[in-house]
């Protein structure tokens, strides 16, 4: 898949309604691993506040949220976070989700690869993805995007109302030429 099928955009206030609709539509599909994002986009007014928070974090280069817009429909169909950025260590984490109607097309892998390349061009050297082993789609995206499994992180993430989960750590380092 190529970016000719979708566009990666920084999310801004103008996309608030679309972001709210996308997350509301995929609440069950994304709920376990994106509870904070879901809570912050429950209403349009909350979504506007969330995007304003993101704009502030972006201006400080602390976090970036990108949207995936499908060319065939013009709809916002996914999100990718570049988060937990440590400029001293030159590390960051990626997290991503795509509309259930667009999964298994290779678009998420292509978008994660593209955002990873952008992160390396910004000066980051090490990127990580943390995924649960049962989330086969996320594990597949990590591997297809050039991330290598590193280790299991014990009790790394606690979904709402559940016991802590062990998560898998995938790492991709910038190739120095």
PDB file of C-alpha atoms in Angstrom:
ATOM      1  CA  UNK A   1       0.000   0.000   0.000  1.00  0.00           C
ATOM      2  CA  UNK A   2       1.144   3.513  -0.606  1.00  0.00           C
ATOM      3  CA  UNK A   3       0.214   6.914   0.679  1.00  0.00           C
ATOM      4  CA  UNK A   4      -1.540   7.404  -2.668  1.00  0.00           C
ATOM      5  CA  UNK A   5      -4.567   5.741  -1.024  1.00  0.00           C
ATOM      6  CA  UNK A   6      -4.541   7.942   2.059  1.00  0.00           C
ATOM      7  CA  UNK A   7      -3.010  11.136   3.366  1.00  0.00           C
ATOM      8  CA  UNK A   8      -1.346  11.629   6.756  1.00  0.00           C
ATOM      9  CA  UNK A   9      -2.390  14.932   8.308  1.00  0.00           C
ATOM     10  CA  UNK A  10      -1.752  16.685  11.621  1.00  0.00           C
ATOM     11  CA  UNK A  11      -5.094  16.816  13.419  1.00  0.00           C
ATOM     12  CA  UNK A  12      -6.383  20.326  14.002  1.00  0.00           C
ATOM     13  CA  UNK A  13      -9.542  21.960  15.296  1.00  0.00           C
ATOM     14  CA  UNK A  14     -11.142  21.728  11.860  1.00  0.00           C
ATOM     15  CA  UNK A  15     -11.138  17.918  12.166  1.00  0.00           C
ATOM     16  CA  UNK A  16     -12.829  17.858  15.611  1.00  0.00           C
ATOM     17  CA  UNK A  17     -16.206  16.630  14.352  1.00  0.00           C
ATOM     18  CA  UNK A  18     -14.572  13.960  12.197  1.00  0.00           C
ATOM     19  CA  UNK A  19     -12.323  12.798  15.036  1.00  0.00           C
ATOM     20  CA  UNK A  20     -15.295  12.617  17.395  1.00  0.00           C
ATOM     21  CA  UNK A  21     -17.296  10.624  14.818  1.00  0.00           C
ATOM     22  CA  UNK A  22     -14.390   8.265  14.042  1.00  0.00           C
ATOM     23  CA  UNK A  23     -13.783   7.450  17.686  1.00  0.00           C
ATOM     24  CA  UNK A  24     -17.494   7.125  18.522  1.00  0.00           C
ATOM     25  CA  UNK A  25     -17.900   4.711  15.597  1.00  0.00           C
ATOM     26  CA  UNK A  26     -14.924   2.611  16.742  1.00  0.00           C
ATOM     27  CA  UNK A  27     -15.427   2.900  20.507  1.00  0.00           C
ATOM     28  CA  UNK A  28     -15.861  -0.844  21.044  1.00  0.00           C
ATOM     29  CA  UNK A  29     -13.087  -1.739  18.584  1.00  0.00           C
ATOM     30  CA  UNK A  30     -10.546   0.682  20.132  1.00  0.00           C
ATOM     31  CA  UNK A  31     -11.840   0.865  23.705  1.00  0.00           C
ATOM     32  CA  UNK A  32      -9.498  -1.526  25.467  1.00  0.00           C
ATOM     33  CA  UNK A  33      -6.290   0.194  24.367  1.00  0.00           C
ATOM     34  CA  UNK A  34      -7.381   3.843  23.900  1.00  0.00           C
ATOM     35  CA  UNK A  35      -9.530   4.620  26.973  1.00  0.00           C
ATOM     36  CA  UNK A  36      -8.072   8.112  27.494  1.00  0.00           C
ATOM     37  CA  UNK A  37      -8.596   9.123  23.858  1.00  0.00           C
ATOM     38  CA  UNK A  38     -12.155   7.808  23.967  1.00  0.00           C
ATOM     39  CA  UNK A  39     -12.917   9.663  27.212  1.00  0.00           C
ATOM     40  CA  UNK A  40     -11.488  12.914  25.823  1.00  0.00           C
ATOM     41  CA  UNK A  41     -13.626  12.709  22.660  1.00  0.00           C
ATOM     42  CA  UNK A  42     -16.999  11.633  24.090  1.00  0.00           C
ATOM     43  CA  UNK A  43     -18.608  14.886  22.974  1.00  0.00           C
ATOM     44  CA  UNK A  44     -17.749  17.454  20.343  1.00  0.00           C
ATOM     45  CA  UNK A  45     -16.900  20.035  23.018  1.00  0.00           C
ATOM     46  CA  UNK A  46     -14.553  17.565  24.748  1.00  0.00           C
ATOM     47  CA  UNK A  47     -12.989  16.778  21.376  1.00  0.00           C
ATOM     48  CA  UNK A  48     -12.342  20.483  20.735  1.00  0.00           C
ATOM     49  CA  UNK A  49     -10.623  20.761  24.141  1.00  0.00           C
ATOM     50  CA  UNK A  50      -8.628  17.607  23.391  1.00  0.00           C
ATOM     51  CA  UNK A  51      -7.418  19.003  20.067  1.00  0.00           C
ATOM     52  CA  UNK A  52      -6.466  22.259  21.814  1.00  0.00           C
ATOM     53  CA  UNK A  53      -4.435  20.221  24.352  1.00  0.00           C
ATOM     54  CA  UNK A  54      -2.776  18.384  21.480  1.00  0.00           C
ATOM     55  CA  UNK A  55      -1.906  21.672  19.761  1.00  0.00           C
ATOM     56  CA  UNK A  56      -0.165  22.864  22.922  1.00  0.00           C
ATOM     57  CA  UNK A  57       1.739  19.574  23.259  1.00  0.00           C
ATOM     58  CA  UNK A  58       2.678  19.760  19.583  1.00  0.00           C
ATOM     59  CA  UNK A  59       4.009  23.309  20.003  1.00  0.00           C
ATOM     60  CA  UNK A  60       6.242  22.011  22.806  1.00  0.00           C
ATOM     61  CA  UNK A  61       7.195  18.949  20.687  1.00  0.00           C
ATOM     62  CA  UNK A  62       5.897  16.641  23.437  1.00  0.00           C
ATOM     63  CA  UNK A  63       3.305  14.741  21.411  1.00  0.00           C
ATOM     64  CA  UNK A  64       1.984  14.657  17.856  1.00  0.00           C
ATOM     65  CA  UNK A  65      -1.337  13.191  16.707  1.00  0.00           C
ATOM     66  CA  UNK A  66      -1.724  12.443  13.029  1.00  0.00           C
ATOM     67  CA  UNK A  67      -4.860  11.482  11.179  1.00  0.00           C
ATOM     68  CA  UNK A  68      -5.221   9.180   8.191  1.00  0.00           C
ATOM     69  CA  UNK A  69      -7.606  10.490   5.540  1.00  0.00           C
ATOM     70  CA  UNK A  70      -8.761   8.072   2.835  1.00  0.00           C
ATOM     71  CA  UNK A  71      -8.665   9.507  -0.667  1.00  0.00           C
ATOM     72  CA  UNK A  72     -11.512   7.263  -1.867  1.00  0.00           C
ATOM     73  CA  UNK A  73     -14.026   8.640   0.664  1.00  0.00           C
ATOM     74  CA  UNK A  74     -12.351  11.776   2.019  1.00  0.00           C
ATOM     75  CA  UNK A  75     -13.034  10.450   5.525  1.00  0.00           C
ATOM     76  CA  UNK A  76     -10.760  10.451   8.545  1.00  0.00           C
ATOM     77  CA  UNK A  77     -10.096   6.718   9.022  1.00  0.00           C
ATOM     78  CA  UNK A  78      -7.348   6.411  11.604  1.00  0.00           C
ATOM     79  CA  UNK A  79      -4.988   8.017  14.076  1.00  0.00           C
ATOM     80  CA  UNK A  80      -1.301   7.696  14.905  1.00  0.00           C
ATOM     81  CA  UNK A  81       0.267   9.111  18.037  1.00  0.00           C
ATOM     82  CA  UNK A  82       3.931   9.989  18.329  1.00  0.00           C
ATOM     83  CA  UNK A  83       4.102  10.244  22.110  1.00  0.00           C
ATOM     84  CA  UNK A  84       6.278   9.910  25.201  1.00  0.00           C
ATOM     85  CA  UNK A  85       8.940  11.851  23.324  1.00  0.00           C
ATOM     86  CA  UNK A  86      12.266  12.111  25.142  1.00  0.00           C
ATOM     87  CA  UNK A  87      14.463  14.550  23.231  1.00  0.00           C
ATOM     88  CA  UNK A  88      17.492  13.865  25.452  1.00  0.00           C
ATOM     89  CA  UNK A  89      17.413  10.132  24.744  1.00  0.00           C
ATOM     90  CA  UNK A  90      15.977  10.766  21.251  1.00  0.00           C
ATOM     91  CA  UNK A  91      13.227   8.196  21.843  1.00  0.00           C
ATOM     92  CA  UNK A  92       9.464   8.108  21.364  1.00  0.00           C
ATOM     93  CA  UNK A  93       6.527   5.725  21.205  1.00  0.00           C
ATOM     94  CA  UNK A  94       4.002   5.206  18.421  1.00  0.00           C
ATOM     95  CA  UNK A  95       0.397   4.162  19.016  1.00  0.00           C
ATOM     96  CA  UNK A  96      -2.168   3.737  16.263  1.00  0.00           C
ATOM     97  CA  UNK A  97      -5.713   2.720  15.435  1.00  0.00           C
ATOM     98  CA  UNK A  98      -7.687   2.452  12.216  1.00  0.00           C
ATOM     99  CA  UNK A  99     -11.407   2.367  11.469  1.00  0.00           C
ATOM    100  CA  UNK A 100     -12.620  -1.229  11.604  1.00  0.00           C
ATOM    101  CA  UNK A 101     -13.868  -0.862   8.023  1.00  0.00           C
ATOM    102  CA  UNK A 102     -10.335  -0.160   6.776  1.00  0.00           C
ATOM    103  CA  UNK A 103      -8.368  -2.823   8.632  1.00  0.00           C
ATOM    104  CA  UNK A 104      -6.390  -5.516   6.787  1.00  0.00           C
ATOM    105  CA  UNK A 105      -5.579  -3.268   3.814  1.00  0.00           C
ATOM    106  CA  UNK A 106      -1.965  -2.574   4.820  1.00  0.00           C
ATOM    107  CA  UNK A 107      -2.703   1.121   5.269  1.00  0.00           C
ATOM    108  CA  UNK A 108      -1.829   1.206   8.969  1.00  0.00           C
ATOM    109  CA  UNK A 109       1.550  -0.452   8.334  1.00  0.00           C
ATOM    110  CA  UNK A 110       2.283   2.021   5.560  1.00  0.00           C
ATOM    111  CA  UNK A 111       1.229   4.982   7.715  1.00  0.00           C
ATOM    112  CA  UNK A 112       3.261   3.785  10.727  1.00  0.00           C
ATOM    113  CA  UNK A 113       6.305   3.385   8.479  1.00  0.00           C
ATOM    114  CA  UNK A 114       5.791   6.909   7.135  1.00  0.00           C
ATOM    115  CA  UNK A 115       5.329   8.490  10.588  1.00  0.00           C
ATOM    116  CA  UNK A 116       8.370   6.552  11.837  1.00  0.00           C
ATOM    117  CA  UNK A 117      10.436   7.999   8.995  1.00  0.00           C
ATOM    118  CA  UNK A 118       9.143  11.498   9.862  1.00  0.00           C
ATOM    119  CA  UNK A 119      10.149  10.935  13.497  1.00  0.00           C
ATOM    120  CA  UNK A 120      13.652   9.915  12.447  1.00  0.00           C
ATOM    121  CA  UNK A 121      13.864  13.018  10.243  1.00  0.00           C
ATOM    122  CA  UNK A 122      12.937  15.091  13.314  1.00  0.00           C
ATOM    123  CA  UNK A 123      16.054  13.747  15.035  1.00  0.00           C
ATOM    124  CA  UNK A 124      14.706  10.801  17.009  1.00  0.00           C
ATOM    125  CA  UNK A 125      16.871   7.666  16.999  1.00  0.00           C
ATOM    126  CA  UNK A 126      14.760   4.991  18.704  1.00  0.00           C
ATOM    127  CA  UNK A 127      11.027   4.356  18.354  1.00  0.00           C
ATOM    128  CA  UNK A 128       8.929   1.845  20.232  1.00  0.00           C
ATOM    129  CA  UNK A 129       5.533   0.237  19.856  1.00  0.00           C
ATOM    130  CA  UNK A 130       3.874  -1.489  22.801  1.00  0.00           C
ATOM    131  CA  UNK A 131       1.179  -4.030  21.907  1.00  0.00           C
ATOM    132  CA  UNK A 132      -0.627  -6.896  23.587  1.00  0.00           C
ATOM    133  CA  UNK A 133       0.112 -10.288  22.054  1.00  0.00           C
ATOM    134  CA  UNK A 134      -3.619 -10.913  21.526  1.00  0.00           C
ATOM    135  CA  UNK A 135      -3.845  -7.775  19.372  1.00  0.00           C
ATOM    136  CA  UNK A 136      -2.664  -9.596  16.257  1.00  0.00           C
ATOM    137  CA  UNK A 137      -3.318  -6.606  14.008  1.00  0.00           C
ATOM    138  CA  UNK A 138      -1.123  -4.285  16.052  1.00  0.00           C
ATOM    139  CA  UNK A 139       1.657  -6.876  16.329  1.00  0.00           C
ATOM    140  CA  UNK A 140       1.518  -7.388  12.557  1.00  0.00           C
ATOM    141  CA  UNK A 141       1.668  -3.628  11.911  1.00  0.00           C
ATOM    142  CA  UNK A 142       4.721  -3.301  14.169  1.00  0.00           C
ATOM    143  CA  UNK A 143       6.559  -6.101  12.368  1.00  0.00           C
ATOM    144  CA  UNK A 144       5.588  -4.929   8.862  1.00  0.00           C
ATOM    145  CA  UNK A 145       6.755  -1.410   9.768  1.00  0.00           C
ATOM    146  CA  UNK A 146      10.277  -2.584  10.590  1.00  0.00           C
ATOM    147  CA  UNK A 147       9.955  -2.910  14.360  1.00  0.00           C
ATOM    148  CA  UNK A 148      11.620  -5.881  16.036  1.00  0.00           C
ATOM    149  CA  UNK A 149      10.279  -7.653  19.102  1.00  0.00           C
ATOM    150  CA  UNK A 150      12.471  -6.862  22.108  1.00  0.00           C
ATOM    151  CA  UNK A 151      10.863  -8.277  25.257  1.00  0.00           C
ATOM    152  CA  UNK A 152       7.707  -8.692  27.308  1.00  0.00           C
ATOM    153  CA  UNK A 153       6.913  -5.831  29.688  1.00  0.00           C
ATOM    154  CA  UNK A 154       5.288  -7.251  32.835  1.00  0.00           C
ATOM    155  CA  UNK A 155       2.081  -5.563  34.056  1.00  0.00           C
ATOM    156  CA  UNK A 156       2.708  -2.690  31.618  1.00  0.00           C
ATOM    157  CA  UNK A 157      -0.873  -1.633  30.898  1.00  0.00           C
ATOM    158  CA  UNK A 158      -4.136  -1.849  32.812  1.00  0.00           C
ATOM    159  CA  UNK A 159      -7.278  -1.586  30.671  1.00  0.00           C
ATOM    160  CA  UNK A 160     -10.302  -0.042  32.366  1.00  0.00           C
ATOM    161  CA  UNK A 161     -11.846  -2.561  34.773  1.00  0.00           C
ATOM    162  CA  UNK A 162      -9.250  -5.260  34.065  1.00  0.00           C
ATOM    163  CA  UNK A 163      -6.147  -6.689  35.671  1.00  0.00           C
ATOM    164  CA  UNK A 164      -2.738  -5.406  34.484  1.00  0.00           C
ATOM    165  CA  UNK A 165      -1.559  -6.906  31.192  1.00  0.00           C
ATOM    166  CA  UNK A 166       1.883  -7.950  30.055  1.00  0.00           C
ATOM    167  CA  UNK A 167       2.665  -6.112  26.831  1.00  0.00           C
ATOM    168  CA  UNK A 168       5.128  -6.782  24.028  1.00  0.00           C
ATOM    169  CA  UNK A 169       7.809  -4.210  23.263  1.00  0.00           C
ATOM    170  CA  UNK A 170       8.836  -3.652  19.641  1.00  0.00           C
ATOM    171  CA  UNK A 171      11.758  -1.381  18.748  1.00  0.00           C
ATOM    172  CA  UNK A 172      12.930   0.302  15.559  1.00  0.00           C
ATOM    173  CA  UNK A 173      16.197   2.211  15.469  1.00  0.00           C
ATOM    174  CA  UNK A 174      17.259   4.774  12.920  1.00  0.00           C
ATOM    175  CA  UNK A 175      19.742   3.272  10.509  1.00  0.00           C
ATOM    176  CA  UNK A 176      22.826   5.426  10.408  1.00  0.00           C
ATOM    177  CA  UNK A 177      24.310   5.597   6.937  1.00  0.00           C
TER     178      UNK A 177
END
